[in-house]
């Protein structure tokens, strides 16, 4: 597929209300065959106006907020959950791990095999999904942490060792000649730059086949859990899940906001929406009530950033 070149970016404040002119879709709708296109009504919107509409839509549709403690039960096939949200293709007996595509039996527990990965690292979330229950009232009902840090579109099962190596590493693209080394089951799962002591720095690059997934997860979290638009009609519980997310915080600090936005659009196009993402979108919707609009309409990412393409 021929890729478009980013030629211009107009950066607007997130809370501003602006109508951006007709934008060219970056890679077409990613909606699922047989599924109603609930986000298609925003096809003519762009910029902050589109983000505000998607934000409001997500708050309206997201009716069940899962807890961090319950994530494992939705990943595994168990008495509580008959279908894994991370099923490997058409094989209901296996789950697929993020970043590596390694598989495990769907009834296998997480201990020693996989754990819950925050794609948007906790340390970069302005404490919206830190695990410190004393940090505030974001973590309610006594059953574990909830909100963006426990959203099933966000949390992915990941190889335990790889998750430890990533830590709070920030996303990055290594350039030719930069010192780094690769870890994982497939070359290029992560490229982690070595610091002077031989340990990990804060730079990590995923394999190409996961870059689009990551961009669409980050964009979903940014639009859903940032305080934008009029949130006054939502309960205090829901408002507790909203805060000051900053896209630059989850990427290496050498990037400007404009470079982060362009990199996310690039990753979104490089790795188109897969059948795995579409199936996961359908399955999680049955649990939470909402969908990830950037899986159904990946072209909305460039529209939200007011990035014009040719």
PDB file of C-alpha atoms in Angstrom:
ATOM      1  CA  UNK A   1       0.000   0.000   0.000  1.00  0.00           C
ATOM      2  CA  UNK A   2       1.395   3.384  -0.948  1.00  0.00           C
ATOM      3  CA  UNK A   3       2.151   5.495   2.083  1.00  0.00           C
ATOM      4  CA  UNK A   4       1.320   9.182   2.315  1.00  0.00           C
ATOM      5  CA  UNK A   5       3.884  11.724   3.356  1.00  0.00           C
ATOM      6  CA  UNK A   6       3.175  14.119   6.202  1.00  0.00           C
ATOM      7  CA  UNK A   7       3.554  17.577   4.773  1.00  0.00           C
ATOM      8  CA  UNK A   8       2.005  19.874   7.327  1.00  0.00           C
ATOM      9  CA  UNK A   9       0.943  19.736  10.958  1.00  0.00           C
ATOM     10  CA  UNK A  10      -1.240  22.314  12.635  1.00  0.00           C
ATOM     11  CA  UNK A  11      -0.996  21.948  16.414  1.00  0.00           C
ATOM     12  CA  UNK A  12      -3.983  23.173  18.385  1.00  0.00           C
ATOM     13  CA  UNK A  13      -4.581  23.169  22.151  1.00  0.00           C
ATOM     14  CA  UNK A  14      -6.490  20.081  23.256  1.00  0.00           C
ATOM     15  CA  UNK A  15      -9.172  22.075  25.030  1.00  0.00           C
ATOM     16  CA  UNK A  16      -9.715  24.492  22.164  1.00  0.00           C
ATOM     17  CA  UNK A  17     -12.874  24.250  20.134  1.00  0.00           C
ATOM     18  CA  UNK A  18     -11.953  24.470  16.458  1.00  0.00           C
ATOM     19  CA  UNK A  19     -13.476  23.149  13.304  1.00  0.00           C
ATOM     20  CA  UNK A  20     -10.806  21.824  11.008  1.00  0.00           C
ATOM     21  CA  UNK A  21     -11.521  21.640   7.313  1.00  0.00           C
ATOM     22  CA  UNK A  22     -11.930  18.446   5.365  1.00  0.00           C
ATOM     23  CA  UNK A  23      -8.916  16.174   5.937  1.00  0.00           C
ATOM     24  CA  UNK A  24      -7.727  13.265   3.857  1.00  0.00           C
ATOM     25  CA  UNK A  25      -8.137   9.889   5.558  1.00  0.00           C
ATOM     26  CA  UNK A  26      -4.752   8.296   6.231  1.00  0.00           C
ATOM     27  CA  UNK A  27      -5.608   4.655   5.688  1.00  0.00           C
ATOM     28  CA  UNK A  28      -9.336   4.239   5.465  1.00  0.00           C
ATOM     29  CA  UNK A  29     -11.896   3.014   7.961  1.00  0.00           C
ATOM     30  CA  UNK A  30     -11.027  -0.010  10.030  1.00  0.00           C
ATOM     31  CA  UNK A  31     -14.563  -0.960  10.977  1.00  0.00           C
ATOM     32  CA  UNK A  32     -15.564  -4.585  11.274  1.00  0.00           C
ATOM     33  CA  UNK A  33     -17.780  -6.316   8.787  1.00  0.00           C
ATOM     34  CA  UNK A  34     -21.210  -6.830  10.288  1.00  0.00           C
ATOM     35  CA  UNK A  35     -20.625  -4.304  13.085  1.00  0.00           C
ATOM     36  CA  UNK A  36     -22.530  -0.998  13.151  1.00  0.00           C
ATOM     37  CA  UNK A  37     -20.208   1.939  12.449  1.00  0.00           C
ATOM     38  CA  UNK A  38     -21.045   4.040  15.506  1.00  0.00           C
ATOM     39  CA  UNK A  39     -18.111   6.415  14.979  1.00  0.00           C
ATOM     40  CA  UNK A  40     -18.800   7.025  11.298  1.00  0.00           C
ATOM     41  CA  UNK A  41     -20.927  10.069  12.142  1.00  0.00           C
ATOM     42  CA  UNK A  42     -17.721  12.005  12.883  1.00  0.00           C
ATOM     43  CA  UNK A  43     -16.195  11.497   9.447  1.00  0.00           C
ATOM     44  CA  UNK A  44     -16.325  15.225   8.625  1.00  0.00           C
ATOM     45  CA  UNK A  45     -14.852  16.412  11.940  1.00  0.00           C
ATOM     46  CA  UNK A  46     -11.237  17.074  12.829  1.00  0.00           C
ATOM     47  CA  UNK A  47      -8.882  18.618  15.356  1.00  0.00           C
ATOM     48  CA  UNK A  48      -9.967  19.315  18.956  1.00  0.00           C
ATOM     49  CA  UNK A  49     -13.646  19.164  17.932  1.00  0.00           C
ATOM     50  CA  UNK A  50     -13.223  15.540  16.866  1.00  0.00           C
ATOM     51  CA  UNK A  51     -11.351  14.692  20.065  1.00  0.00           C
ATOM     52  CA  UNK A  52     -14.071  16.245  22.202  1.00  0.00           C
ATOM     53  CA  UNK A  53     -16.827  14.348  20.366  1.00  0.00           C
ATOM     54  CA  UNK A  54     -14.962  11.041  20.654  1.00  0.00           C
ATOM     55  CA  UNK A  55     -14.227  11.735  24.336  1.00  0.00           C
ATOM     56  CA  UNK A  56     -17.894  12.374  25.085  1.00  0.00           C
ATOM     57  CA  UNK A  57     -18.949   9.329  23.055  1.00  0.00           C
ATOM     58  CA  UNK A  58     -16.530   7.097  24.977  1.00  0.00           C
ATOM     59  CA  UNK A  59     -17.742   8.335  28.367  1.00  0.00           C
ATOM     60  CA  UNK A  60     -21.344   7.729  27.308  1.00  0.00           C
ATOM     61  CA  UNK A  61     -20.715   4.196  26.036  1.00  0.00           C
ATOM     62  CA  UNK A  62     -18.202   2.981  28.642  1.00  0.00           C
ATOM     63  CA  UNK A  63     -20.594   1.627  31.253  1.00  0.00           C
ATOM     64  CA  UNK A  64     -18.547  -1.090  32.977  1.00  0.00           C
ATOM     65  CA  UNK A  65     -15.159  -0.153  34.438  1.00  0.00           C
ATOM     66  CA  UNK A  66     -13.105  -3.249  35.120  1.00  0.00           C
ATOM     67  CA  UNK A  67     -10.552  -3.382  37.918  1.00  0.00           C
ATOM     68  CA  UNK A  68      -6.851  -4.122  37.693  1.00  0.00           C
ATOM     69  CA  UNK A  69      -7.433  -7.143  39.908  1.00  0.00           C
ATOM     70  CA  UNK A  70      -9.946  -8.578  37.429  1.00  0.00           C
ATOM     71  CA  UNK A  71      -7.854  -8.197  34.243  1.00  0.00           C
ATOM     72  CA  UNK A  72      -6.377 -11.699  34.446  1.00  0.00           C
ATOM     73  CA  UNK A  73      -9.800 -13.307  34.544  1.00  0.00           C
ATOM     74  CA  UNK A  74     -10.763 -11.646  31.270  1.00  0.00           C
ATOM     75  CA  UNK A  75      -7.530 -12.736  29.603  1.00  0.00           C
ATOM     76  CA  UNK A  76      -7.832 -16.338  30.756  1.00  0.00           C
ATOM     77  CA  UNK A  77     -10.639 -18.731  29.920  1.00  0.00           C
ATOM     78  CA  UNK A  78     -12.187 -19.499  33.281  1.00  0.00           C
ATOM     79  CA  UNK A  79     -15.491 -20.061  35.011  1.00  0.00           C
ATOM     80  CA  UNK A  80     -15.954 -16.288  34.942  1.00  0.00           C
ATOM     81  CA  UNK A  81     -14.852 -15.743  31.364  1.00  0.00           C
ATOM     82  CA  UNK A  82     -15.705 -18.243  28.618  1.00  0.00           C
ATOM     83  CA  UNK A  83     -13.834 -16.349  25.873  1.00  0.00           C
ATOM     84  CA  UNK A  84     -10.397 -14.788  26.241  1.00  0.00           C
ATOM     85  CA  UNK A  85     -10.118 -11.192  25.047  1.00  0.00           C
ATOM     86  CA  UNK A  86      -6.633 -12.126  23.793  1.00  0.00           C
ATOM     87  CA  UNK A  87      -7.491 -15.326  21.948  1.00  0.00           C
ATOM     88  CA  UNK A  88      -4.864 -16.460  19.450  1.00  0.00           C
ATOM     89  CA  UNK A  89      -6.562 -16.271  16.052  1.00  0.00           C
ATOM     90  CA  UNK A  90      -9.325 -18.863  15.853  1.00  0.00           C
ATOM     91  CA  UNK A  91      -7.735 -21.085  18.488  1.00  0.00           C
ATOM     92  CA  UNK A  92      -9.750 -20.649  21.681  1.00  0.00           C
ATOM     93  CA  UNK A  93      -7.274 -22.844  23.577  1.00  0.00           C
ATOM     94  CA  UNK A  94      -4.510 -20.214  23.375  1.00  0.00           C
ATOM     95  CA  UNK A  95      -3.893 -16.580  24.265  1.00  0.00           C
ATOM     96  CA  UNK A  96      -1.451 -14.297  22.420  1.00  0.00           C
ATOM     97  CA  UNK A  97       1.029 -12.137  24.308  1.00  0.00           C
ATOM     98  CA  UNK A  98       1.642  -8.533  23.319  1.00  0.00           C
ATOM     99  CA  UNK A  99       4.976  -7.474  21.749  1.00  0.00           C
ATOM    100  CA  UNK A 100       6.086 -11.069  21.039  1.00  0.00           C
ATOM    101  CA  UNK A 101       3.128 -13.071  19.677  1.00  0.00           C
ATOM    102  CA  UNK A 102       4.166 -15.841  22.062  1.00  0.00           C
ATOM    103  CA  UNK A 103       1.206 -18.070  22.969  1.00  0.00           C
ATOM    104  CA  UNK A 104       0.092 -19.843  26.124  1.00  0.00           C
ATOM    105  CA  UNK A 105      -2.789 -22.122  26.956  1.00  0.00           C
ATOM    106  CA  UNK A 106      -5.842 -19.954  27.594  1.00  0.00           C
ATOM    107  CA  UNK A 107      -6.378 -21.608  30.975  1.00  0.00           C
ATOM    108  CA  UNK A 108      -2.798 -20.930  32.133  1.00  0.00           C
ATOM    109  CA  UNK A 109      -2.439 -18.492  35.001  1.00  0.00           C
ATOM    110  CA  UNK A 110      -0.226 -15.449  34.727  1.00  0.00           C
ATOM    111  CA  UNK A 111       2.285 -16.416  37.393  1.00  0.00           C
ATOM    112  CA  UNK A 112       5.647 -17.207  35.832  1.00  0.00           C
ATOM    113  CA  UNK A 113       4.313 -16.853  32.288  1.00  0.00           C
ATOM    114  CA  UNK A 114       2.838 -13.399  31.638  1.00  0.00           C
ATOM    115  CA  UNK A 115       1.718 -10.345  33.509  1.00  0.00           C
ATOM    116  CA  UNK A 116      -0.386  -7.232  32.989  1.00  0.00           C
ATOM    117  CA  UNK A 117       1.366  -4.676  30.817  1.00  0.00           C
ATOM    118  CA  UNK A 118       0.478  -0.996  30.916  1.00  0.00           C
ATOM    119  CA  UNK A 119       1.199   0.083  27.347  1.00  0.00           C
ATOM    120  CA  UNK A 120       1.102   3.663  28.635  1.00  0.00           C
ATOM    121  CA  UNK A 121       3.539   3.168  31.503  1.00  0.00           C
ATOM    122  CA  UNK A 122       2.195   4.050  34.948  1.00  0.00           C
ATOM    123  CA  UNK A 123       5.137   6.364  35.596  1.00  0.00           C
ATOM    124  CA  UNK A 124       4.140   8.457  32.559  1.00  0.00           C
ATOM    125  CA  UNK A 125       0.436   8.734  33.332  1.00  0.00           C
ATOM    126  CA  UNK A 126       0.484  11.691  35.767  1.00  0.00           C
ATOM    127  CA  UNK A 127      -0.490   9.165  38.472  1.00  0.00           C
ATOM    128  CA  UNK A 128      -3.797   8.380  36.753  1.00  0.00           C
ATOM    129  CA  UNK A 129      -3.074   4.677  37.035  1.00  0.00           C
ATOM    130  CA  UNK A 130      -0.326   4.385  39.571  1.00  0.00           C
ATOM    131  CA  UNK A 131      -0.586   1.405  41.921  1.00  0.00           C
ATOM    132  CA  UNK A 132      -0.340   3.554  45.024  1.00  0.00           C
ATOM    133  CA  UNK A 133      -3.843   3.378  46.460  1.00  0.00           C
ATOM    134  CA  UNK A 134      -2.970   6.283  48.745  1.00  0.00           C
ATOM    135  CA  UNK A 135      -2.453   8.620  45.797  1.00  0.00           C
ATOM    136  CA  UNK A 136      -6.095   9.592  45.576  1.00  0.00           C
ATOM    137  CA  UNK A 137      -9.634   8.420  44.932  1.00  0.00           C
ATOM    138  CA  UNK A 138      -9.051   7.112  41.410  1.00  0.00           C
ATOM    139  CA  UNK A 139      -9.117   3.536  42.721  1.00  0.00           C
ATOM    140  CA  UNK A 140     -12.522   2.762  44.098  1.00  0.00           C
ATOM    141  CA  UNK A 141     -14.883   0.024  45.312  1.00  0.00           C
ATOM    142  CA  UNK A 142     -12.308  -2.054  47.207  1.00  0.00           C
ATOM    143  CA  UNK A 143     -11.811  -4.516  44.356  1.00  0.00           C
ATOM    144  CA  UNK A 144      -8.634  -3.064  42.928  1.00  0.00           C
ATOM    145  CA  UNK A 145      -7.532  -0.203  40.739  1.00  0.00           C
ATOM    146  CA  UNK A 146      -9.806   0.931  37.967  1.00  0.00           C
ATOM    147  CA  UNK A 147     -10.062   3.615  35.284  1.00  0.00           C
ATOM    148  CA  UNK A 148      -7.486   3.935  32.504  1.00  0.00           C
ATOM    149  CA  UNK A 149      -5.000   1.726  34.321  1.00  0.00           C
ATOM    150  CA  UNK A 150      -7.427  -1.190  34.179  1.00  0.00           C
ATOM    151  CA  UNK A 151      -9.164  -0.511  30.878  1.00  0.00           C
ATOM    152  CA  UNK A 152      -9.183  -3.737  28.845  1.00  0.00           C
ATOM    153  CA  UNK A 153      -8.238  -1.842  25.681  1.00  0.00           C
ATOM    154  CA  UNK A 154      -5.107  -0.669  27.505  1.00  0.00           C
ATOM    155  CA  UNK A 155      -3.888  -3.642  29.547  1.00  0.00           C
ATOM    156  CA  UNK A 156      -2.311  -6.395  27.468  1.00  0.00           C
ATOM    157  CA  UNK A 157      -0.822  -9.730  28.587  1.00  0.00           C
ATOM    158  CA  UNK A 158       2.955  -9.613  28.136  1.00  0.00           C
ATOM    159  CA  UNK A 159       5.835 -12.021  28.649  1.00  0.00           C
ATOM    160  CA  UNK A 160       6.887 -11.419  32.261  1.00  0.00           C
ATOM    161  CA  UNK A 161      10.608 -11.094  31.545  1.00  0.00           C
ATOM    162  CA  UNK A 162      10.047  -8.749  28.620  1.00  0.00           C
ATOM    163  CA  UNK A 163       7.695  -6.613  30.690  1.00  0.00           C
ATOM    164  CA  UNK A 164      10.363  -6.335  33.381  1.00  0.00           C
ATOM    165  CA  UNK A 165      12.964  -5.309  30.815  1.00  0.00           C
ATOM    166  CA  UNK A 166      10.671  -2.646  29.383  1.00  0.00           C
ATOM    167  CA  UNK A 167       9.853  -1.271  32.827  1.00  0.00           C
ATOM    168  CA  UNK A 168       8.802   2.339  32.297  1.00  0.00           C
ATOM    169  CA  UNK A 169      10.862   2.665  29.128  1.00  0.00           C
ATOM    170  CA  UNK A 170       9.606   5.351  26.780  1.00  0.00           C
ATOM    171  CA  UNK A 171       8.810   4.699  23.128  1.00  0.00           C
ATOM    172  CA  UNK A 172      11.396   5.710  20.574  1.00  0.00           C
ATOM    173  CA  UNK A 173      12.719   4.955  17.097  1.00  0.00           C
ATOM    174  CA  UNK A 174      16.429   4.216  16.985  1.00  0.00           C
ATOM    175  CA  UNK A 175      18.334   5.729  14.102  1.00  0.00           C
ATOM    176  CA  UNK A 176      21.152   4.017  12.158  1.00  0.00           C
ATOM    177  CA  UNK A 177      24.351   4.038  14.182  1.00  0.00           C
ATOM    178  CA  UNK A 178      22.671   4.459  17.574  1.00  0.00           C
ATOM    179  CA  UNK A 179      23.814   1.881  20.106  1.00  0.00           C
ATOM    180  CA  UNK A 180      21.073  -0.530  21.103  1.00  0.00           C
ATOM    181  CA  UNK A 181      20.450  -4.226  21.369  1.00  0.00           C
ATOM    182  CA  UNK A 182      17.432  -6.426  20.811  1.00  0.00           C
ATOM    183  CA  UNK A 183      15.601  -8.704  23.197  1.00  0.00           C
ATOM    184  CA  UNK A 184      12.586 -10.975  22.762  1.00  0.00           C
ATOM    185  CA  UNK A 185      11.590 -14.072  20.860  1.00  0.00           C
ATOM    186  CA  UNK A 186      11.622 -12.369  17.472  1.00  0.00           C
ATOM    187  CA  UNK A 187      14.378 -10.016  16.392  1.00  0.00           C
ATOM    188  CA  UNK A 188      13.276  -6.458  16.974  1.00  0.00           C
ATOM    189  CA  UNK A 189      10.552  -7.064  19.539  1.00  0.00           C
ATOM    190  CA  UNK A 190      12.218  -4.339  21.521  1.00  0.00           C
ATOM    191  CA  UNK A 191      15.376  -2.367  20.911  1.00  0.00           C
ATOM    192  CA  UNK A 192      16.657  -1.060  24.199  1.00  0.00           C
ATOM    193  CA  UNK A 193      19.537   1.360  24.282  1.00  0.00           C
ATOM    194  CA  UNK A 194      22.426   0.431  26.555  1.00  0.00           C
ATOM    195  CA  UNK A 195      23.616   3.092  28.991  1.00  0.00           C
ATOM    196  CA  UNK A 196      27.171   3.534  30.280  1.00  0.00           C
ATOM    197  CA  UNK A 197      26.742   0.951  33.035  1.00  0.00           C
ATOM    198  CA  UNK A 198      25.412  -1.682  30.661  1.00  0.00           C
ATOM    199  CA  UNK A 199      21.846  -1.423  31.915  1.00  0.00           C
ATOM    200  CA  UNK A 200      18.677  -0.153  30.274  1.00  0.00           C
ATOM    201  CA  UNK A 201      17.970   3.470  29.580  1.00  0.00           C
ATOM    202  CA  UNK A 202      14.492   4.848  29.006  1.00  0.00           C
ATOM    203  CA  UNK A 203      14.379   4.220  25.253  1.00  0.00           C
ATOM    204  CA  UNK A 204      12.561   1.241  23.746  1.00  0.00           C
ATOM    205  CA  UNK A 205      11.316   0.486  20.259  1.00  0.00           C
ATOM    206  CA  UNK A 206       8.681  -2.160  19.485  1.00  0.00           C
ATOM    207  CA  UNK A 207       8.686  -4.400  16.440  1.00  0.00           C
ATOM    208  CA  UNK A 208       6.965  -2.933  13.386  1.00  0.00           C
ATOM    209  CA  UNK A 209       4.013  -5.322  13.709  1.00  0.00           C
ATOM    210  CA  UNK A 210       3.086  -3.763  17.069  1.00  0.00           C
ATOM    211  CA  UNK A 211       3.713  -0.094  16.361  1.00  0.00           C
ATOM    212  CA  UNK A 212       0.214   0.529  15.034  1.00  0.00           C
ATOM    213  CA  UNK A 213      -1.399  -1.314  17.957  1.00  0.00           C
ATOM    214  CA  UNK A 214       0.572   0.850  20.374  1.00  0.00           C
ATOM    215  CA  UNK A 215      -0.301   4.120  18.624  1.00  0.00           C
ATOM    216  CA  UNK A 216      -4.012   3.250  18.603  1.00  0.00           C
ATOM    217  CA  UNK A 217      -3.975   2.231  22.281  1.00  0.00           C
ATOM    218  CA  UNK A 218      -2.184   5.425  23.308  1.00  0.00           C
ATOM    219  CA  UNK A 219      -4.562   7.577  21.258  1.00  0.00           C
ATOM    220  CA  UNK A 220      -7.575   5.828  22.776  1.00  0.00           C
ATOM    221  CA  UNK A 221      -6.287   6.496  26.301  1.00  0.00           C
ATOM    222  CA  UNK A 222      -5.395  10.101  25.507  1.00  0.00           C
ATOM    223  CA  UNK A 223      -8.839  10.925  24.130  1.00  0.00           C
ATOM    224  CA  UNK A 224     -10.814   8.877  26.658  1.00  0.00           C
ATOM    225  CA  UNK A 225      -9.065   9.793  29.917  1.00  0.00           C
ATOM    226  CA  UNK A 226      -7.947  13.387  29.389  1.00  0.00           C
ATOM    227  CA  UNK A 227     -10.086  16.160  30.844  1.00  0.00           C
ATOM    228  CA  UNK A 228     -11.483  17.721  27.701  1.00  0.00           C
ATOM    229  CA  UNK A 229     -14.862  19.160  26.857  1.00  0.00           C
ATOM    230  CA  UNK A 230     -17.704  19.328  29.369  1.00  0.00           C
ATOM    231  CA  UNK A 231     -17.333  16.507  31.887  1.00  0.00           C
ATOM    232  CA  UNK A 232     -19.729  17.983  34.434  1.00  0.00           C
ATOM    233  CA  UNK A 233     -22.593  15.650  33.482  1.00  0.00           C
ATOM    234  CA  UNK A 234     -20.618  12.589  34.530  1.00  0.00           C
ATOM    235  CA  UNK A 235     -20.492  11.208  38.036  1.00  0.00           C
ATOM    236  CA  UNK A 236     -17.659  12.040  40.403  1.00  0.00           C
ATOM    237  CA  UNK A 237     -16.511   8.434  40.056  1.00  0.00           C
ATOM    238  CA  UNK A 238     -16.050   8.797  36.296  1.00  0.00           C
ATOM    239  CA  UNK A 239     -14.470  12.244  36.670  1.00  0.00           C
ATOM    240  CA  UNK A 240     -11.900  10.693  39.005  1.00  0.00           C
ATOM    241  CA  UNK A 241     -10.610   8.683  36.023  1.00  0.00           C
ATOM    242  CA  UNK A 242      -9.839  11.836  34.032  1.00  0.00           C
ATOM    243  CA  UNK A 243      -6.651  13.839  34.297  1.00  0.00           C
ATOM    244  CA  UNK A 244      -3.854  15.616  32.511  1.00  0.00           C
ATOM    245  CA  UNK A 245      -2.415  13.024  30.156  1.00  0.00           C
ATOM    246  CA  UNK A 246       0.533  14.198  28.073  1.00  0.00           C
ATOM    247  CA  UNK A 247       1.494  12.250  24.952  1.00  0.00           C
ATOM    248  CA  UNK A 248       5.094  13.445  25.210  1.00  0.00           C
ATOM    249  CA  UNK A 249       5.399  11.721  28.596  1.00  0.00           C
ATOM    250  CA  UNK A 250       5.175   8.214  27.141  1.00  0.00           C
ATOM    251  CA  UNK A 251       7.713   8.919  24.379  1.00  0.00           C
ATOM    252  CA  UNK A 252      11.382   9.719  24.786  1.00  0.00           C
ATOM    253  CA  UNK A 253      11.992  13.260  25.976  1.00  0.00           C
ATOM    254  CA  UNK A 254      13.989  14.197  22.884  1.00  0.00           C
ATOM    255  CA  UNK A 255      10.753  14.404  20.871  1.00  0.00           C
ATOM    256  CA  UNK A 256       8.680  17.555  20.605  1.00  0.00           C
ATOM    257  CA  UNK A 257       4.888  17.252  20.730  1.00  0.00           C
ATOM    258  CA  UNK A 258       4.736  17.674  16.969  1.00  0.00           C
ATOM    259  CA  UNK A 259       7.279  14.877  16.471  1.00  0.00           C
ATOM    260  CA  UNK A 260       5.323  12.596  18.809  1.00  0.00           C
ATOM    261  CA  UNK A 261       2.130  13.207  16.866  1.00  0.00           C
ATOM    262  CA  UNK A 262       3.855  12.574  13.558  1.00  0.00           C
ATOM    263  CA  UNK A 263       5.477   9.402  14.900  1.00  0.00           C
ATOM    264  CA  UNK A 264       2.106   8.079  16.098  1.00  0.00           C
ATOM    265  CA  UNK A 265       0.555   8.755  12.697  1.00  0.00           C
ATOM    266  CA  UNK A 266       3.538   7.053  11.055  1.00  0.00           C
ATOM    267  CA  UNK A 267       3.194   3.964  13.268  1.00  0.00           C
ATOM    268  CA  UNK A 268      -0.560   3.914  12.714  1.00  0.00           C
ATOM    269  CA  UNK A 269      -0.005   3.674   8.948  1.00  0.00           C
ATOM    270  CA  UNK A 270       3.017   1.384   9.059  1.00  0.00           C
ATOM    271  CA  UNK A 271       1.078  -1.289  10.964  1.00  0.00           C
ATOM    272  CA  UNK A 272      -2.583  -1.290   9.817  1.00  0.00           C
ATOM    273  CA  UNK A 273      -5.421  -2.596  11.978  1.00  0.00           C
ATOM    274  CA  UNK A 274      -5.208  -6.388  12.216  1.00  0.00           C
ATOM    275  CA  UNK A 275      -7.924  -8.997  12.583  1.00  0.00           C
ATOM    276  CA  UNK A 276      -6.664  -9.514  16.143  1.00  0.00           C
ATOM    277  CA  UNK A 277      -7.424  -5.881  16.985  1.00  0.00           C
ATOM    278  CA  UNK A 278     -10.836  -6.034  15.319  1.00  0.00           C
ATOM    279  CA  UNK A 279     -11.803  -9.212  17.175  1.00  0.00           C
ATOM    280  CA  UNK A 280     -10.531  -7.766  20.460  1.00  0.00           C
ATOM    281  CA  UNK A 281     -12.551  -4.600  19.842  1.00  0.00           C
ATOM    282  CA  UNK A 282     -15.708  -6.694  19.497  1.00  0.00           C
ATOM    283  CA  UNK A 283     -14.974  -8.816  22.573  1.00  0.00           C
ATOM    284  CA  UNK A 284     -14.053  -5.951  24.904  1.00  0.00           C
ATOM    285  CA  UNK A 285     -17.140  -4.017  23.814  1.00  0.00           C
ATOM    286  CA  UNK A 286     -19.297  -6.833  25.217  1.00  0.00           C
ATOM    287  CA  UNK A 287     -17.628  -6.325  28.601  1.00  0.00           C
ATOM    288  CA  UNK A 288     -17.143  -2.553  28.849  1.00  0.00           C
ATOM    289  CA  UNK A 289     -19.832  -1.264  26.491  1.00  0.00           C
ATOM    290  CA  UNK A 290     -17.461   0.863  24.384  1.00  0.00           C
ATOM    291  CA  UNK A 291     -15.158   0.384  21.403  1.00  0.00           C
ATOM    292  CA  UNK A 292     -11.765   1.831  20.490  1.00  0.00           C
ATOM    293  CA  UNK A 293     -12.637   4.367  17.762  1.00  0.00           C
ATOM    294  CA  UNK A 294      -9.074   4.299  16.414  1.00  0.00           C
ATOM    295  CA  UNK A 295      -9.426   0.619  15.573  1.00  0.00           C
ATOM    296  CA  UNK A 296     -12.705   1.238  13.760  1.00  0.00           C
ATOM    297  CA  UNK A 297     -11.409   4.450  12.170  1.00  0.00           C
ATOM    298  CA  UNK A 298      -7.597   4.602  12.255  1.00  0.00           C
ATOM    299  CA  UNK A 299      -7.717   7.652   9.965  1.00  0.00           C
ATOM    300  CA  UNK A 300      -9.160   9.643  12.867  1.00  0.00           C
ATOM    301  CA  UNK A 301      -5.728   9.808  14.497  1.00  0.00           C
ATOM    302  CA  UNK A 302      -4.326  12.141  11.824  1.00  0.00           C
ATOM    303  CA  UNK A 303      -7.612  14.083  11.865  1.00  0.00           C
ATOM    304  CA  UNK A 304      -7.416  14.620  15.632  1.00  0.00           C
ATOM    305  CA  UNK A 305      -3.910  16.023  15.270  1.00  0.00           C
ATOM    306  CA  UNK A 306      -4.896  18.168  12.276  1.00  0.00           C
ATOM    307  CA  UNK A 307      -2.148  16.530  10.247  1.00  0.00           C
ATOM    308  CA  UNK A 308      -2.642  17.066   6.527  1.00  0.00           C
ATOM    309  CA  UNK A 309      -1.338  14.451   4.109  1.00  0.00           C
ATOM    310  CA  UNK A 310      -0.930  14.056   0.379  1.00  0.00           C
TER     311      UNK A 310
END
